[in-house]
Short mmCIF file of C-alpha atoms in Angstrom, two decimals:
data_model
loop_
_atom_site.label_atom_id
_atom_site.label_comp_id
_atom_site.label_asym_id
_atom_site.label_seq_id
_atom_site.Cartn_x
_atom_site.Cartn_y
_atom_site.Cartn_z
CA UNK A 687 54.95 136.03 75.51
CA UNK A 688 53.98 136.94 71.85
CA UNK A 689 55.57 139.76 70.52
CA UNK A 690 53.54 142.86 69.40
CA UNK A 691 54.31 143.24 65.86
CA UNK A 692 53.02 145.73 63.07
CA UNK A 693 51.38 144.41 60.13
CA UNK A 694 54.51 146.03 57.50
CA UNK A 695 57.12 144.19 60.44
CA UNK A 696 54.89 140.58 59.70
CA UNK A 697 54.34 140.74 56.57
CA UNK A 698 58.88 141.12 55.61
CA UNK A 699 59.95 138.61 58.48
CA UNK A 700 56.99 136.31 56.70
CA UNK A 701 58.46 136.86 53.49
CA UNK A 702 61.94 136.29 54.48
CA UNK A 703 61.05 132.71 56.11
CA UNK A 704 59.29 132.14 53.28
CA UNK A 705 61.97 132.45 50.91
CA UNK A 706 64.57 130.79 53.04
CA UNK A 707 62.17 128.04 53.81
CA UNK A 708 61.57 127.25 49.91
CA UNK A 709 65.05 127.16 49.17
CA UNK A 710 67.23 126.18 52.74
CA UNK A 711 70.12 125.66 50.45
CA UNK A 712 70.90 125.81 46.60
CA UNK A 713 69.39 122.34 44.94
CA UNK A 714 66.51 121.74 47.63
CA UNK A 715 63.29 123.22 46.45
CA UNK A 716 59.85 122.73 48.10
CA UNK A 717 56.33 123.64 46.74
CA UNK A 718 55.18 127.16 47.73
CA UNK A 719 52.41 125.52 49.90
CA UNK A 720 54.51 123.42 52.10
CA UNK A 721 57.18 127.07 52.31
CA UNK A 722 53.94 128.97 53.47
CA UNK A 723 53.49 126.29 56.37
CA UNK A 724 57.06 126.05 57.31
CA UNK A 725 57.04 130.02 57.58
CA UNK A 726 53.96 130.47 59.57
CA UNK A 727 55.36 127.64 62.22
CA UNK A 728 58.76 129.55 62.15
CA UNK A 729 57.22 132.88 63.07
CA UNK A 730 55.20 131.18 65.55
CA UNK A 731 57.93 129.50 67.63
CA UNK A 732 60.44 132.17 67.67
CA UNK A 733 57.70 134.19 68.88
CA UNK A 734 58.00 132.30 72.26
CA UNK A 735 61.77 133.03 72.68
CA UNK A 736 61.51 136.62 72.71
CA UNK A 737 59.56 138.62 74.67
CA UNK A 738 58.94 141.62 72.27
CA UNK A 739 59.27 142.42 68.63
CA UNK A 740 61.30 145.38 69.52
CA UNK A 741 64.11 143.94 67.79
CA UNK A 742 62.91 143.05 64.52
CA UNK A 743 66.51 141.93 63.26
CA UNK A 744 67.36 139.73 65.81
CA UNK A 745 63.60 137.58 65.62
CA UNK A 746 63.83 137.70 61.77
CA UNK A 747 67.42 135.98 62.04
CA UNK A 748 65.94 133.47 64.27
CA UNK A 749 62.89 132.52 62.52
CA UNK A 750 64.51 132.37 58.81
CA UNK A 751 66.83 130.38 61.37
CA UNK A 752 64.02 127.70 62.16
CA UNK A 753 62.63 128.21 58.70
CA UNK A 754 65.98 126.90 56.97
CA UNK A 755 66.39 124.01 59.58
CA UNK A 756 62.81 122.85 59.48
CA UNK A 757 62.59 122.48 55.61
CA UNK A 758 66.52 120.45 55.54
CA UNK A 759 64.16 118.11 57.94
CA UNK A 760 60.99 118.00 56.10
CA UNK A 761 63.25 116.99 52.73
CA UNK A 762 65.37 114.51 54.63
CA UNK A 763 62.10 112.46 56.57
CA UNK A 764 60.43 112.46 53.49
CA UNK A 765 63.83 110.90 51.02
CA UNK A 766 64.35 108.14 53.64
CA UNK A 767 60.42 107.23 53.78
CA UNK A 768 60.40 107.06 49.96
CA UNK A 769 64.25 106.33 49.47
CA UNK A 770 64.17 108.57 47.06
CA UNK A 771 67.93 110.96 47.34
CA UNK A 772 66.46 113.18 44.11
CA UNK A 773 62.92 114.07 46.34
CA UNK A 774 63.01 117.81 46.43
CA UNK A 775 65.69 118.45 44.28
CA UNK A 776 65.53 121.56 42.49
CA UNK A 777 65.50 120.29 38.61
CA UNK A 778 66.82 123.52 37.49
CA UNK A 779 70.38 122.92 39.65
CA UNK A 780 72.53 121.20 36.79
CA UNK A 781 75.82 121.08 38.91
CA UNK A 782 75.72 117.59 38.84
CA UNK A 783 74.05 114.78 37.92
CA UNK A 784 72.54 113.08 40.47
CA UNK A 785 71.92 113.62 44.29
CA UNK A 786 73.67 110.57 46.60
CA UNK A 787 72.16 108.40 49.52
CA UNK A 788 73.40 110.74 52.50
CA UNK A 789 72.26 108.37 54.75
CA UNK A 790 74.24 105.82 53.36
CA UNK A 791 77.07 107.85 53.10
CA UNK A 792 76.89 108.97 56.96
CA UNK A 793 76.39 105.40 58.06
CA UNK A 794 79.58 104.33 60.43
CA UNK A 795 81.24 101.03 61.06
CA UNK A 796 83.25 101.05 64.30
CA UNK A 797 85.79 98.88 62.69
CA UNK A 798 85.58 99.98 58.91
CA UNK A 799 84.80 103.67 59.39
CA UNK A 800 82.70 105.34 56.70
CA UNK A 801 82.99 102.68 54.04
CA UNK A 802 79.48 102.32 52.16
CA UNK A 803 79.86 101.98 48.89
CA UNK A 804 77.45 104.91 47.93
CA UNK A 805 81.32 106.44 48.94
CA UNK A 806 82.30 105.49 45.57
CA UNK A 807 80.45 107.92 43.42
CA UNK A 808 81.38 110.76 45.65
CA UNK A 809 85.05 111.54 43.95
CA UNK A 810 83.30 111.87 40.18
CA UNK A 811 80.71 114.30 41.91
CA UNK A 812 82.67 116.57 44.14
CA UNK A 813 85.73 116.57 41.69
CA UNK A 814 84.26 118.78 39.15
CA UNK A 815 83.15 121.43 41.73
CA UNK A 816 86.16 121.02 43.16
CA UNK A 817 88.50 121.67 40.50
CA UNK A 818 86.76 125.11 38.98
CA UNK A 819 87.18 126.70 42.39
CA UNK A 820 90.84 125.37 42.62
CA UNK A 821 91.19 126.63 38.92
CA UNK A 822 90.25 130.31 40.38
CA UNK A 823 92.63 130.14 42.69
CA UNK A 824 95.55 129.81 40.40
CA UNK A 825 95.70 125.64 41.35
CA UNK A 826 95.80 123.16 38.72
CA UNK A 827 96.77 120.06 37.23
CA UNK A 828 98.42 117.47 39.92
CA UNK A 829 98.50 120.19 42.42
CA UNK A 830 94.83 120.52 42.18
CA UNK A 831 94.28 117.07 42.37
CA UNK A 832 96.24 116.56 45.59
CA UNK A 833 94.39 119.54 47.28
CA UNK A 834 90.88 117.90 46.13
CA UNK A 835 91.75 114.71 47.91
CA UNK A 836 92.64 116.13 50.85
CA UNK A 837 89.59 117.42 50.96
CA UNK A 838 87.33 114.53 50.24
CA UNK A 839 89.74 112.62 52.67
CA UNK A 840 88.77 114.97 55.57
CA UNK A 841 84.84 114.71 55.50
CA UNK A 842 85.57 111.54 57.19
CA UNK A 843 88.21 112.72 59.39
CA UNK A 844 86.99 112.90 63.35
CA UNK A 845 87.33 116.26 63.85
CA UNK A 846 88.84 116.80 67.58
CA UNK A 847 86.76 119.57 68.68
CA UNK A 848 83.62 117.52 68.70
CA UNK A 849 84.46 114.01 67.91
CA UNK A 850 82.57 114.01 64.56
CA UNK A 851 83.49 113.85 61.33
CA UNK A 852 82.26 116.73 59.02
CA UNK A 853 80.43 113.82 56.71
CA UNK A 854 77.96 113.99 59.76
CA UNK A 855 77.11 117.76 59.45
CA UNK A 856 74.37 117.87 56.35
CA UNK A 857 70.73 117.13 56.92
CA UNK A 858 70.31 117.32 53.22
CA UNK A 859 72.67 115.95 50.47
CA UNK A 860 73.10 119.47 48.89
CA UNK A 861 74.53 120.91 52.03
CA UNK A 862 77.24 118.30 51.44
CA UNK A 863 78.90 120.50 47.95
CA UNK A 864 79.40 124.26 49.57
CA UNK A 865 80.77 121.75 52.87
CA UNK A 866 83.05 120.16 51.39
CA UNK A 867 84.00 123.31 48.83
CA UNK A 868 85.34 125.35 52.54
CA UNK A 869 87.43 122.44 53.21
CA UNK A 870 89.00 123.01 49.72
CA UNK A 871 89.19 126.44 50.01
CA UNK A 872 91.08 125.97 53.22
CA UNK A 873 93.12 123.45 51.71
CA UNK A 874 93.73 125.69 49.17
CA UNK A 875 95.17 128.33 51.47
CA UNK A 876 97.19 125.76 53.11
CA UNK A 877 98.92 125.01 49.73
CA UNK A 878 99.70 128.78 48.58
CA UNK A 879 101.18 129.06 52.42
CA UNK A 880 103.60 125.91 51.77
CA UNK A 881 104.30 127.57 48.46
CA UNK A 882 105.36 130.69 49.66
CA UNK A 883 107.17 129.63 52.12
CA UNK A 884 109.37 127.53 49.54
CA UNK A 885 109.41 130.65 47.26
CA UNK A 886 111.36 132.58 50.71
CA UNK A 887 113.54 129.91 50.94
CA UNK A 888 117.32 130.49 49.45
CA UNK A 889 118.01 128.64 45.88
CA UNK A 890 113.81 128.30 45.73
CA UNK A 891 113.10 130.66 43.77
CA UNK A 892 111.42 130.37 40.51
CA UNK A 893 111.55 132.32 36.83
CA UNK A 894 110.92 135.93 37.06
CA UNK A 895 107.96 135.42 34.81
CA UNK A 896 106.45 133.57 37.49
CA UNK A 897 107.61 135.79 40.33
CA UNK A 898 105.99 138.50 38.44
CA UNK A 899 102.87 136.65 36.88
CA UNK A 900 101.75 135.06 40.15
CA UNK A 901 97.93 134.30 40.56
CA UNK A 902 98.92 132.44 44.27
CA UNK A 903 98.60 135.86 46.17
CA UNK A 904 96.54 136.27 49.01
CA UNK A 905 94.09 138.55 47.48
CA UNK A 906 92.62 135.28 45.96
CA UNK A 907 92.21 133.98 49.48
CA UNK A 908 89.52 137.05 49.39
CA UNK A 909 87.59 136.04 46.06
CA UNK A 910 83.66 135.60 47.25
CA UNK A 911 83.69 133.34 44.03
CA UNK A 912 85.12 130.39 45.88
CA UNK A 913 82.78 129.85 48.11
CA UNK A 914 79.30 128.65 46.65
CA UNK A 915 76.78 129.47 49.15
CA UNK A 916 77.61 133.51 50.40
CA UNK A 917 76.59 133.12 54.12
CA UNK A 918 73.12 133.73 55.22
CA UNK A 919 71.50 136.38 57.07
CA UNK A 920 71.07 134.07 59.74
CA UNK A 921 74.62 132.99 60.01
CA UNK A 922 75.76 136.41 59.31
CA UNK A 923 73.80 137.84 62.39
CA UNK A 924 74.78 134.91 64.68
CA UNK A 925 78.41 135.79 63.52
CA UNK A 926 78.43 139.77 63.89
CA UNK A 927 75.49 140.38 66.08
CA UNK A 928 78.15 142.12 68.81
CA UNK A 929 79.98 144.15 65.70
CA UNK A 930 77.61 146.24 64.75
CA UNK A 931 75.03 148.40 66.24
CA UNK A 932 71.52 148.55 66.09
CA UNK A 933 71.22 151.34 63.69
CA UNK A 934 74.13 149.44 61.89
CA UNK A 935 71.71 146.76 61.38
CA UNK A 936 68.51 148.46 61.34
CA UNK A 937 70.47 149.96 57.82
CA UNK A 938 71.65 146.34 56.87
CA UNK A 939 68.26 144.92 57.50
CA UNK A 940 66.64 147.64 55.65
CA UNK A 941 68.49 147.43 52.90
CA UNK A 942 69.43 144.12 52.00
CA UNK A 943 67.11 141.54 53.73
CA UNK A 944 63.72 142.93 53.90
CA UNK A 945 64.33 145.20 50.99
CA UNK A 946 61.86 147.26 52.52
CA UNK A 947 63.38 150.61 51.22
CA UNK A 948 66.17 151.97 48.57
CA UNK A 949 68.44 154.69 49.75
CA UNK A 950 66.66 157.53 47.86
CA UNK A 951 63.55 156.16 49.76
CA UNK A 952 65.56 156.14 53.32
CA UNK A 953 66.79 160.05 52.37
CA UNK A 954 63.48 161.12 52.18
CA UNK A 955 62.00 160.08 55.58
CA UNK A 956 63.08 162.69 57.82
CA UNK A 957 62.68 160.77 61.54
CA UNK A 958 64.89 158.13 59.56
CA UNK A 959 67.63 160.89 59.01
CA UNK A 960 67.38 162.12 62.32
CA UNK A 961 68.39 159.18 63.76
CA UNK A 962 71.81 159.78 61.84
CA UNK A 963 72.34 162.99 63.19
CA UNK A 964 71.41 164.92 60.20
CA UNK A 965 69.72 168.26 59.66
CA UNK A 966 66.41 168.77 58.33
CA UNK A 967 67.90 171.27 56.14
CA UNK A 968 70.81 169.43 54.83
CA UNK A 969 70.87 168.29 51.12
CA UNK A 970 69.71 165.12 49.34
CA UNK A 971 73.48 164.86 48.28
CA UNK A 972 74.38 165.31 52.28
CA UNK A 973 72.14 162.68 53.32
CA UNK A 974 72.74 160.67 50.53
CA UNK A 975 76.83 160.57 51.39
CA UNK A 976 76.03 160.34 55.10
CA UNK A 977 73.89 156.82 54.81
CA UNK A 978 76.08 155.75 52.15
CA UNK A 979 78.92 155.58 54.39
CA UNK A 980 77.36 154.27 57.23
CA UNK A 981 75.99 151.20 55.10
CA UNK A 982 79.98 150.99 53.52
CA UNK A 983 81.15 151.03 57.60
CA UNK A 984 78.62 148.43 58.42
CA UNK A 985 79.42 145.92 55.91
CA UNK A 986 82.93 146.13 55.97
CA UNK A 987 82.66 144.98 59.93
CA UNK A 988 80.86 142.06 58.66
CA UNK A 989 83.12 141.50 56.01
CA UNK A 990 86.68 141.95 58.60
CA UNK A 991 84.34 139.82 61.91
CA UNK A 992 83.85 136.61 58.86
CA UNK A 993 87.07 136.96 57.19
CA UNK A 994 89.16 137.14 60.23
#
């Protein structure tokens, strides 16, 4: 069944599968024509898995959902029909220099394993990437190094949870850099564990300058800044979608995805207020505090449900 939908409801879950559907992941780029398509389709078939609108949160995380996977398609059918790895590459993305074959890279030997040689300009690519997150981190020089190919050695590692290897996840080269970037950041965490538990061990210890200079604690573990592509609406709702309730996300959605409203705007609507349990006659200042703490208690339950 379609769902019944208000013109003001379209018109931001339009413009958010628009958006995500021009740019499914930073370095892919499509022309605002092809987006428009991709959106209207999205809309359209997540409109037959629900059976209202009623939830306007939960259908807008779908179809940006469909909107992100159906562009990483539409760029991938069309590189392999014109073998061309740089078709739809955003030309303003200067983190490196060239996009690789993935299909070459994701092509398996049963005896050989993932040895194309389009493998051999993957070190030079990552590496950079690589090492500036590491650097953030307080990991350097050989260290850094040894964390980096650990990494790069584990996109072909068969992962046992679904007998693939993680090489096999991107539709789109560009997915491949944030991928590979979490397995360095978990690397990463792996190595300040090892090194604190050698700092607890007797006659381990190192110079008080370092004890009391350390950039290894596990506030960096924390820093947003090492991981290149902040999660998605989408991924976020899929994640939390039990954590928080509907007027948590009604605020969220508000807010930060549809941009639909500012707080001053939200203060001023008084069925909007209601909802939140406050007074007709309370202050601006009241209402202001109020909302402002529920938005701060609703992000930081997204921010504990992806950390944890």
């Amino acid at each position: 069944m379609t769902p019944a939908v208000c013109p003001e409801q379209l018109e931001r879950c339009w413009q958010a599968c628009w958006t995500r559907a021009r740019r499914p992941v930073e370095g892919v780029l499509i022309t605002e024509e092809e987006a428009e398509r991709i959106a209207e389709q999205a809309i359209r078939n997540a409109s037959f898995e629900f059976e209202s609108f009623d939830d306007e949160v939960a259908f807008t995380a779908r179809a940006i959902e469909i909107a992100g996977e159906a562009t990483r398609e539409l760029v991938a059918a069309k590189r392999r029909s014109d073998a061309d790895p740089q078709l739809h590459h955003d030309p303003e993305d200067r983190r490196y220099e060239r996009n690789l074959d993935l299909d070459r890279l994701q092509r398996y030997d049963p005896d050989r394993g993932f040895n194309d040689r389009e493998w051999n300009g993957l070190p030079d690519l990552l590496k950079p990437l690589a090492l500036r997150t590491l650097q953030r981190k307080g990991i350097s020089g050989h260290d850094a190094e040894e964390v980096f190919m650990d990494a790069l050695v584990e996109l072909a590692k068969v992962r046992n949870s679904d007998n693939k290897a993680p090489i096999l996840d991107p539709t789109v080269f560009e997915e491949l850099i944030p991928l590979h970037l979490r397995i360095v950041g978990f690397r990463a965490i792996d190595w300040q564990r090892r090194r604190t538990t050698l700092k607890n061990r007797p006659n381990d210890g190192e110079s008080f300058d370092a004890l009391t200079d350390d950039s290894e604690r596990p506030l960096q573990f924390e820093d947003p800044s090492a991981d290149p592509e902040a999660p998605t609406f989408e991924h976020i709702y899929k994640e939390c979608r039990e954590v928080l309730d509907s007027d948590e996300w009604d605020l969220v959605y508000t807010l930060f995805v549809a941009q639909a409203a500012t707080i001053q705007e939200l203060i001023e609507e008084q069925d909007f207020c209601h909802r939140y349990g406050l007074k007709r006659s309370a202050s601006a200042s009241t209402r202001r505090r109020v909302l402002n703490e529920r938005i701060q208690t609703a992000l930081e339950k997204i921010r504990k449900t992806l950390v944890d």
